[in-house]
Amino acid sequence: MSASRIFTSSLLLAAGLAGVQAQSTAPYTDDITGITFQQYVSTAGLSFGIALPEEAGTDFIGQISASTTGWAAVTLTGSMRNSLLVVSWPNGDDVVSSLRTTTGYSNPGVFDGTATIKPIAAGTSVNETGFTYTFLCEGCLIEGKSFDASAETGILGWALSTTPPTAPSVASSALQYHDGGFGIYGFDLAGSKSAKFSSWAALASAGSTTVPSPPTPGGNSTTPSPPSMKLGLVVSQRLAETGKSVLLLERGGPSFYSSGGDLVVPWNDTLTAYEVPGLFSSLPSFPGNKAYCSDTPEMAGCILGGGTAVNGLQFVRPPSFDFDNNWPEGWKWAEVEASAERVYERNPGSTSPSTDGKYYDNSVWDVLSKFFAGAGWKHVDTNEQPDEKFQVYSYPAINTIGGLRAGPVRTYLPLAAGLPNFTLQLHTKVVRTLRTQSTVTGVEVEGQEGTRQIINVNQGGKVILAAGAMSSPRILFNSGIGPADQINIVKSGNTGVTLPAESEWINLPVGFVRDHAYISLNFNVKGNMTIMSPDEFTNPSNLTKSLYASGAGPLAQSFNRAMSYTTVTNADGHKTLIQTHLSSSANKTITFLFAVTHGVTSTGMLGITPDGNTEWTVNPYLTSASDKEAMATAIDEILALSRQANSTLTYIGSANATGASIVATSNPLAGTHMTGTTIMGTDDGRNNGSSVVDTNCKVYGTDNLFVVDAGMHPDLPTGNTQAIVMVAAEHAVAKIIALDAGSVNGTSTSPAVGGALVTRTSCPLLFDIKVPLRKQQTKRGEHALQHLLREEWIHGYMARQLSNLALLQGRHIIVGDRELGALDFFCNS
């Protein structure tokens, strides 16, 4: 399957492994140890050798060599799920290793079985560019988790990262994204066997682990803020514009070029891959991309903008019933609608993303629009008709402006960045909040080097967590807030977190979760249907680049070519919304990605591991009979249409397949649109209620701790969460501002800005764009203005071309003679 057309990066990982060509191994004898291995050598700078005994057992000797100062790993099967994984990395003159279990996208946890790894010192070394690690793996060949030593051949996998784990001295440390490459390969197991195995195994010895150093105290701060996704930007900007002092702590680094991001595309050195909608599917394998979190059970963005910088760009405006059905009073659509309009004024999303109004690579739409229309389904614009969700289809609504990826980095952050009362701190991960009884007094943070410090909250200040539904719970657990069993895992774990006294723990139901569940089906197209080559996106032609220079063409679009929605009514009357993403990865083939969304009854639980990673302790995906029935009904409807005599589609699977049989045999995929982990409600969770935060988003049992991210949503939305979480954040910050006039601390796991910073001067038609003196940053400021000149828009208001542009010694850019329909202004490429 083509990497440029796959729906989510988690799917890309699986498809990437499945699509790598099997390669053979060859004999290799290590000069120092004398051990003879069967060895695989990748082109990415990793090699892996295996030696086995003549009689199949549960032990093997391995050797990993990698040209990296990050980590290297091998999976003992070809699967991304439920496989043993040997990970190793250099730490000074030593090599640290651990045995882990893969669980899909999530950061692999340490294996809790009896298998052990023992290093062979003579075959282990470190130099300036890489390392070699030779080891005995005892008890590692476990049925279902490893290769079969009695087989002639096997399939294994590998992964490589250029970035060290978060705490390199700790064997259980969270791993950074495998940006150095990944793949699978065929292995000659029969050729790995030797009568000398026992004597080689006798060379092995034991290893060791350590824990992080304790935090050092830091200074006072007017406003601290833990890691978050896009909502930290929305909240921080709105707080800052009221004059409140705001410190935004961002776990990751910059993303867009104008923010200091440097992951530029090969054909334009002032444009990052994150900004180009058409490059979404190739982001996980884009060289140098380090945007993903390493300690969550599914994909999350740990970069400026969070998920909005790396996701599939879907921007589905929520229907009114998304709020009306299960949100509490104060959060019904009539009360939230004004907040939604504030978001859409700045960040509207688009069903026609190419600036020339045309649709490119549109053969999927051509086929499906006729398919659905012939079945009586209605063509709608989901931006203009968000409440219509029964048998409708639409062009995809995506989060772009002027052909570029939009989101809070582009539409909120620049309004705050130039304010004297706003401070952004990058590469700063919030570990926990410090609390005296019910009052939060500070936050403990961890820098890139793994050192920790404490930032104090000023008198009357607030801390607002916006770390995302999979990370804000970790901060709460580490702060002594949540179920006792999870806090006890932190207490007995190895992350070096200092908890409050047990008498100060706050027992709240943190971790409850819902998510969209996906099932993917492929259909053949009768007749001719061709799609654009994947290379046209990753290595565009001059024509495609020329179109994109004005925000037009295929690069201005995301991977989807159509969306459909319907409402399924089960036998018991329960209604479930079905969203279907429609795309193609090959000529004459269309992929239907079915999702059960609003009305889902499957729920799960999120917990924490001793290593500080969050994980699913209860699977939330398609576990209820109601959801299975709804998914099966939706699939049956499309199968029935495809089996009509005049249908242009044919299901690739069995001719006798039914929705029920497909659901029963499918492994549902994560939508990664989690809600509820810090759920809002009026029933205080301390008193046997179900809620973690109240209707002002304040954590029960605290005076000044808030959560504003998807975790506080009490229901699962109809579409992707990008639009609704921005709407809810706008509404939440208005409630927080209304509580009092005190200083506020914003918390975010992924937004920040550098480069060109914008402030509004006293004259509404005059803007001072502050550009740092460094040549590269001055270039970024000019680049921001060039995009503004090109796009001719400001917050949705069409405006005349800028004129009287003056560049003053590379330090300040003054823009005058401007007709504006709104005082709010931003300039960020």
PDB file of C-alpha atoms in Angstrom, residues 94-301:
ATOM      1  CA  ASP A  94      28.152   1.644  27.817  1.00  0.00           C
ATOM      2  CA  VAL A  95      25.160   0.156  26.014  1.00  0.00           C
ATOM      3  CA  VAL A  96      21.774   0.022  27.723  1.00  0.00           C
ATOM      4  CA  SER A  97      19.213  -2.570  26.629  1.00  0.00           C
ATOM      5  CA  SER A  98      15.774  -3.858  27.484  1.00  0.00           C
ATOM      6  CA  LEU A  99      13.277  -6.472  26.376  1.00  0.00           C
ATOM      7  CA  ARG A 100       9.860  -5.078  25.508  1.00  0.00           C
ATOM      8  CA  THR A 101       6.476  -6.049  24.091  1.00  0.00           C
ATOM      9  CA  THR A 102       5.072  -4.253  21.044  1.00  0.00           C
ATOM     10  CA  THR A 103       1.432  -3.192  21.217  1.00  0.00           C
ATOM     11  CA  GLY A 104       0.961  -1.395  17.912  1.00  0.00           C
ATOM     12  CA  TYR A 105       1.591   2.343  17.793  1.00  0.00           C
ATOM     13  CA  SER A 106       2.108   2.786  21.509  1.00  0.00           C
ATOM     14  CA  ASN A 107       5.490   3.018  23.148  1.00  0.00           C
ATOM     15  CA  PRO A 108       6.493  -0.583  23.842  1.00  0.00           C
ATOM     16  CA  GLY A 109       6.376  -1.457  27.521  1.00  0.00           C
ATOM     17  CA  VAL A 110       9.002  -3.510  29.320  1.00  0.00           C
ATOM     18  CA  PHE A 111       8.331  -7.250  29.024  1.00  0.00           C
ATOM     19  CA  ASP A 112       7.021  -8.580  32.337  1.00  0.00           C
ATOM     20  CA  GLY A 113       7.798 -12.259  31.767  1.00  0.00           C
ATOM     21  CA  THR A 114      10.796 -14.364  32.780  1.00  0.00           C
ATOM     22  CA  ALA A 115      12.965 -13.806  29.696  1.00  0.00           C
ATOM     23  CA  THR A 116      16.229 -11.918  30.303  1.00  0.00           C
ATOM     24  CA  ILE A 117      18.981 -10.248  28.282  1.00  0.00           C
ATOM     25  CA  LYS A 118      22.625 -10.730  29.254  1.00  0.00           C
ATOM     26  CA  PRO A 119      25.344  -8.719  27.498  1.00  0.00           C
ATOM     27  CA  ILE A 120      28.448 -10.281  26.003  1.00  0.00           C
ATOM     28  CA  ALA A 121      31.017  -7.652  26.957  1.00  0.00           C
ATOM     29  CA  ALA A 122      33.666  -8.645  24.424  1.00  0.00           C
ATOM     30  CA  GLY A 123      31.208  -8.046  21.604  1.00  0.00           C
ATOM     31  CA  THR A 124      29.854  -4.727  22.900  1.00  0.00           C
ATOM     32  CA  SER A 125      31.382  -1.351  22.039  1.00  0.00           C
ATOM     33  CA  VAL A 126      30.541   2.339  21.524  1.00  0.00           C
ATOM     34  CA  ASN A 127      32.159   4.966  19.325  1.00  0.00           C
ATOM     35  CA  GLU A 128      31.297   8.509  18.197  1.00  0.00           C
ATOM     36  CA  THR A 129      28.899   7.421  15.469  1.00  0.00           C
ATOM     37  CA  GLY A 130      27.262   4.249  16.755  1.00  0.00           C
ATOM     38  CA  PHE A 131      27.504   1.073  18.776  1.00  0.00           C
ATOM     39  CA  THR A 132      27.540  -2.729  18.699  1.00  0.00           C
ATOM     40  CA  TYR A 133      25.668  -4.769  21.267  1.00  0.00           C
ATOM     41  CA  THR A 134      26.110  -8.548  21.550  1.00  0.00           C
ATOM     42  CA  PHE A 135      23.861 -10.409  23.972  1.00  0.00           C
ATOM     43  CA  LEU A 136      22.378 -13.703  25.098  1.00  0.00           C
ATOM     44  CA  CYS A 137      18.561 -13.659  25.180  1.00  0.00           C
ATOM     45  CA  GLU A 138      17.473 -16.342  27.668  1.00  0.00           C
ATOM     46  CA  GLY A 139      13.908 -17.630  27.505  1.00  0.00           C
ATOM     47  CA  CYS A 140      13.088 -15.184  24.707  1.00  0.00           C
ATOM     48  CA  LEU A 141      11.719 -17.613  22.121  1.00  0.00           C
ATOM     49  CA  ILE A 142       8.105 -17.622  23.271  1.00  0.00           C
ATOM     50  CA  GLU A 143       5.310 -19.002  21.115  1.00  0.00           C
ATOM     51  CA  GLY A 144       3.330 -16.200  19.466  1.00  0.00           C
ATOM     52  CA  LYS A 145       5.806 -13.500  20.500  1.00  0.00           C
ATOM     53  CA  SER A 146       8.996 -14.673  18.784  1.00  0.00           C
ATOM     54  CA  PHE A 147      10.191 -16.635  15.768  1.00  0.00           C
ATOM     55  CA  ASP A 148      10.058 -20.437  15.784  1.00  0.00           C
ATOM     56  CA  ALA A 149      13.618 -21.719  16.274  1.00  0.00           C
ATOM     57  CA  SER A 150      12.684 -25.096  14.747  1.00  0.00           C
ATOM     58  CA  ALA A 151      11.622 -23.464  11.463  1.00  0.00           C
ATOM     59  CA  GLU A 152      13.905 -23.123   8.448  1.00  0.00           C
ATOM     60  CA  THR A 153      13.153 -19.413   8.000  1.00  0.00           C
ATOM     61  CA  GLY A 154      11.440 -16.573   9.830  1.00  0.00           C
ATOM     62  CA  ILE A 155      10.353 -12.952   9.428  1.00  0.00           C
ATOM     63  CA  LEU A 156      11.710 -10.281  11.782  1.00  0.00           C
ATOM     64  CA  GLY A 157      11.468  -6.506  11.972  1.00  0.00           C
ATOM     65  CA  TRP A 158      13.759  -3.610  12.808  1.00  0.00           C
ATOM     66  CA  ALA A 159      13.516   0.062  13.768  1.00  0.00           C
ATOM     67  CA  LEU A 160      16.071   2.828  14.193  1.00  0.00           C
ATOM     68  CA  SER A 161      15.948   6.259  15.854  1.00  0.00           C
ATOM     69  CA  THR A 162      18.425   9.096  15.672  1.00  0.00           C
ATOM     70  CA  THR A 163      17.260  10.387  19.078  1.00  0.00           C
ATOM     71  CA  PRO A 164      18.186   8.747  22.398  1.00  0.00           C
ATOM     72  CA  PRO A 165      15.453   7.621  24.801  1.00  0.00           C
ATOM     73  CA  THR A 166      14.136  10.249  27.195  1.00  0.00           C
ATOM     74  CA  ALA A 167      16.328   8.962  30.073  1.00  0.00           C
ATOM     75  CA  PRO A 168      19.273   7.174  28.399  1.00  0.00           C
ATOM     76  CA  SER A 169      20.609   5.677  31.634  1.00  0.00           C
ATOM     77  CA  VAL A 170      17.278   3.960  32.373  1.00  0.00           C
ATOM     78  CA  ALA A 171      16.653   0.624  30.633  1.00  0.00           C
ATOM     79  CA  SER A 172      12.876   1.137  30.739  1.00  0.00           C
ATOM     80  CA  SER A 173      13.001   4.695  29.376  1.00  0.00           C
ATOM     81  CA  ALA A 174      10.394   5.848  26.856  1.00  0.00           C
ATOM     82  CA  LEU A 175      11.593   5.626  23.257  1.00  0.00           C
ATOM     83  CA  GLN A 176      11.519   8.458  20.753  1.00  0.00           C
ATOM     84  CA  TYR A 177      10.003   7.946  17.291  1.00  0.00           C
ATOM     85  CA  HIS A 178      11.930   5.664  14.905  1.00  0.00           C
ATOM     86  CA  ASP A 179      12.822   8.431  12.467  1.00  0.00           C
ATOM     87  CA  GLY A 180      15.913   6.553  11.267  1.00  0.00           C
ATOM     88  CA  GLY A 181      13.823   3.923   9.480  1.00  0.00           C
ATOM     89  CA  PHE A 182      11.972   0.639   9.970  1.00  0.00           C
ATOM     90  CA  GLY A 183      11.201  -2.535   8.039  1.00  0.00           C
ATOM     91  CA  ILE A 184      10.931  -6.319   7.980  1.00  0.00           C
ATOM     92  CA  TYR A 185      13.175  -8.973   6.474  1.00  0.00           C
ATOM     93  CA  GLY A 186      13.391 -12.683   5.890  1.00  0.00           C
ATOM     94  CA  PHE A 187      15.833 -14.650   8.058  1.00  0.00           C
ATOM     95  CA  ASP A 188      17.680 -17.919   7.418  1.00  0.00           C
ATOM     96  CA  LEU A 189      17.157 -19.571  10.800  1.00  0.00           C
ATOM     97  CA  ALA A 190      18.568 -22.921   9.732  1.00  0.00           C
ATOM     98  CA  GLY A 191      21.843 -21.218   8.836  1.00  0.00           C
ATOM     99  CA  SER A 192      21.980 -19.638  12.309  1.00  0.00           C
ATOM    100  CA  LYS A 193      22.477 -22.943  14.135  1.00  0.00           C
ATOM    101  CA  SER A 194      25.841 -24.011  15.528  1.00  0.00           C
ATOM    102  CA  ALA A 195      27.290 -26.723  17.776  1.00  0.00           C
ATOM    103  CA  LYS A 196      29.375 -23.986  19.480  1.00  0.00           C
ATOM    104  CA  PHE A 197      26.320 -22.182  20.862  1.00  0.00           C
ATOM    105  CA  SER A 198      26.885 -23.274  24.486  1.00  0.00           C
ATOM    106  CA  SER A 199      30.462 -22.034  24.599  1.00  0.00           C
ATOM    107  CA  TRP A 200      29.428 -18.695  23.039  1.00  0.00           C
ATOM    108  CA  ALA A 201      26.529 -18.338  25.502  1.00  0.00           C
ATOM    109  CA  ALA A 202      28.956 -18.776  28.408  1.00  0.00           C
ATOM    110  CA  LEU A 203      30.491 -15.396  27.479  1.00  0.00           C
ATOM    111  CA  ALA A 204      27.366 -13.546  28.722  1.00  0.00           C
ATOM    112  CA  SER A 205      26.993 -11.651  32.015  1.00  0.00           C
ATOM    113  CA  ALA A 206      24.248  -9.504  33.688  1.00  0.00           C
ATOM    114  CA  GLY A 207      23.225  -5.782  33.216  1.00  0.00           C
ATOM    115  CA  SER A 208      21.803  -2.867  35.307  1.00  0.00           C
ATOM    116  CA  THR A 209      19.300   0.048  35.333  1.00  0.00           C
ATOM    117  CA  THR A 210      19.008   3.440  37.069  1.00  0.00           C
ATOM    118  CA  VAL A 211      16.324   6.056  37.856  1.00  0.00           C
ATOM    119  CA  PRO A 212      16.175   9.796  37.063  1.00  0.00           C
ATOM    120  CA  SER A 213      17.793  12.365  39.352  1.00  0.00           C
ATOM    121  CA  PRO A 214      15.483  14.344  41.629  1.00  0.00           C
ATOM    122  CA  PRO A 215      14.246  17.790  40.530  1.00  0.00           C
ATOM    123  CA  THR A 216      16.017  21.010  41.408  1.00  0.00           C
ATOM    124  CA  PRO A 217      13.967  23.956  42.565  1.00  0.00           C
ATOM    125  CA  GLY A 218      13.250  26.637  39.968  1.00  0.00           C
ATOM    126  CA  GLY A 219      12.080  30.218  40.155  1.00  0.00           C
ATOM    127  CA  ASN A 220       8.650  31.707  40.569  1.00  0.00           C
ATOM    128  CA  SER A 221       6.524  32.055  37.479  1.00  0.00           C
ATOM    129  CA  THR A 222       3.474  34.102  36.801  1.00  0.00           C
ATOM    130  CA  THR A 223       1.883  31.208  34.981  1.00  0.00           C
ATOM    131  CA  PRO A 224       3.012  27.590  34.509  1.00  0.00           C
ATOM    132  CA  SER A 225       1.556  25.203  31.965  1.00  0.00           C
ATOM    133  CA  PRO A 226       2.011  21.451  31.267  1.00  0.00           C
ATOM    134  CA  PRO A 227       2.345  19.801  27.865  1.00  0.00           C
ATOM    135  CA  SER A 228      -0.720  19.908  25.652  1.00  0.00           C
ATOM    136  CA  MET A 229      -2.172  19.596  22.199  1.00  0.00           C
ATOM    137  CA  LYS A 230      -3.765  22.399  20.215  1.00  0.00           C
ATOM    138  CA  LEU A 231      -6.023  23.561  23.055  1.00  0.00           C
ATOM    139  CA  GLY A 232      -3.201  25.069  25.060  1.00  0.00           C
ATOM    140  CA  LEU A 233      -2.752  27.591  22.247  1.00  0.00           C
ATOM    141  CA  VAL A 234      -6.427  28.499  22.076  1.00  0.00           C
ATOM    142  CA  VAL A 235      -6.695  28.927  25.839  1.00  0.00           C
ATOM    143  CA  SER A 236      -3.368  30.740  26.237  1.00  0.00           C
ATOM    144  CA  GLN A 237      -4.100  33.279  23.517  1.00  0.00           C
ATOM    145  CA  ARG A 238      -7.547  34.106  24.873  1.00  0.00           C
ATOM    146  CA  LEU A 239      -6.178  34.476  28.407  1.00  0.00           C
ATOM    147  CA  ALA A 240      -3.264  36.616  27.245  1.00  0.00           C
ATOM    148  CA  GLU A 241      -5.486  39.024  25.327  1.00  0.00           C
ATOM    149  CA  THR A 242      -7.302  39.843  28.592  1.00  0.00           C
ATOM    150  CA  GLY A 243      -4.001  40.998  30.095  1.00  0.00           C
ATOM    151  CA  LYS A 244      -3.462  37.932  32.270  1.00  0.00           C
ATOM    152  CA  SER A 245       0.095  36.723  32.605  1.00  0.00           C
ATOM    153  CA  VAL A 246       0.535  33.396  30.807  1.00  0.00           C
ATOM    154  CA  LEU A 247       3.390  30.894  30.648  1.00  0.00           C
ATOM    155  CA  LEU A 248       2.834  28.175  28.044  1.00  0.00           C
ATOM    156  CA  LEU A 249       4.998  25.065  28.492  1.00  0.00           C
ATOM    157  CA  GLU A 250       5.449  23.066  25.300  1.00  0.00           C
ATOM    158  CA  ARG A 251       6.821  19.542  25.377  1.00  0.00           C
ATOM    159  CA  GLY A 252       8.036  19.549  21.777  1.00  0.00           C
ATOM    160  CA  GLY A 253       9.848  21.864  19.411  1.00  0.00           C
ATOM    161  CA  PRO A 254       8.799  24.154  16.551  1.00  0.00           C
ATOM    162  CA  SER A 255       6.794  22.926  13.575  1.00  0.00           C
ATOM    163  CA  PHE A 256       6.017  25.413  10.782  1.00  0.00           C
ATOM    164  CA  TYR A 257       8.921  27.199   9.108  1.00  0.00           C
ATOM    165  CA  SER A 258       7.986  30.616  10.484  1.00  0.00           C
ATOM    166  CA  SER A 259       7.989  29.153  14.003  1.00  0.00           C
ATOM    167  CA  GLY A 260      11.576  27.955  13.615  1.00  0.00           C
ATOM    168  CA  GLY A 261      10.776  24.542  12.181  1.00  0.00           C
ATOM    169  CA  ASP A 262      13.465  23.111   9.925  1.00  0.00           C
ATOM    170  CA  LEU A 263      11.895  19.926   8.502  1.00  0.00           C
ATOM    171  CA  VAL A 264      11.753  21.561   5.093  1.00  0.00           C
ATOM    172  CA  VAL A 265      10.697  19.852   1.870  1.00  0.00           C
ATOM    173  CA  PRO A 266      13.463  19.144  -0.663  1.00  0.00           C
ATOM    174  CA  TRP A 267      11.979  21.515  -3.231  1.00  0.00           C
ATOM    175  CA  ASN A 268      11.402  24.572  -1.017  1.00  0.00           C
ATOM    176  CA  ASP A 269      13.751  25.573   1.794  1.00  0.00           C
ATOM    177  CA  THR A 270      11.195  27.866   3.445  1.00  0.00           C
ATOM    178  CA  LEU A 271       8.358  25.334   3.688  1.00  0.00           C
ATOM    179  CA  THR A 272       8.153  22.485   6.179  1.00  0.00           C
ATOM    180  CA  ALA A 273       6.576  19.115   5.476  1.00  0.00           C
ATOM    181  CA  TYR A 274       4.087  19.741   8.292  1.00  0.00           C
ATOM    182  CA  GLU A 275       2.544  22.656   6.405  1.00  0.00           C
ATOM    183  CA  VAL A 276       1.817  20.792   3.159  1.00  0.00           C
ATOM    184  CA  PRO A 277      -1.558  18.982   3.347  1.00  0.00           C
ATOM    185  CA  GLY A 278      -0.622  16.528   0.624  1.00  0.00           C
ATOM    186  CA  LEU A 279       2.355  15.247   2.614  1.00  0.00           C
ATOM    187  CA  PHE A 280       0.347  14.069   5.628  1.00  0.00           C
ATOM    188  CA  SER A 281       0.596  10.363   4.856  1.00  0.00           C
ATOM    189  CA  SER A 282       4.356  10.458   4.343  1.00  0.00           C
ATOM    190  CA  LEU A 283       5.105  12.413   7.532  1.00  0.00           C
ATOM    191  CA  PRO A 284       5.894   9.348   9.713  1.00  0.00           C
ATOM    192  CA  SER A 285       8.627   8.283   7.299  1.00  0.00           C
ATOM    193  CA  PHE A 286       9.813  11.785   6.408  1.00  0.00           C
ATOM    194  CA  PRO A 287      13.563  11.954   7.204  1.00  0.00           C
ATOM    195  CA  GLY A 288      14.259  13.802  10.424  1.00  0.00           C
ATOM    196  CA  ASN A 289      10.669  13.951  11.660  1.00  0.00           C
ATOM    197  CA  LYS A 290      10.612  13.784  15.472  1.00  0.00           C
ATOM    198  CA  ALA A 291       7.082  15.073  15.969  1.00  0.00           C
ATOM    199  CA  TYR A 292       5.444  12.101  17.694  1.00  0.00           C
ATOM    200  CA  CYS A 293       5.019  11.350  21.372  1.00  0.00           C
ATOM    201  CA  SER A 294       6.787   8.282  22.688  1.00  0.00           C
ATOM    202  CA  ASP A 295       4.758   7.486  25.791  1.00  0.00           C
ATOM    203  CA  THR A 296       1.100   7.211  24.740  1.00  0.00           C
ATOM    204  CA  PRO A 297      -0.911   4.162  23.598  1.00  0.00           C
ATOM    205  CA  GLU A 298      -1.797   5.691  20.225  1.00  0.00           C
ATOM    206  CA  MET A 299      -0.438   8.405  17.945  1.00  0.00           C
ATOM    207  CA  ALA A 300      -0.047  11.875  19.423  1.00  0.00           C
ATOM    208  CA  GLY A 301       1.895  14.922  18.308  1.00  0.00           C
TER     209      GLY A 301
END
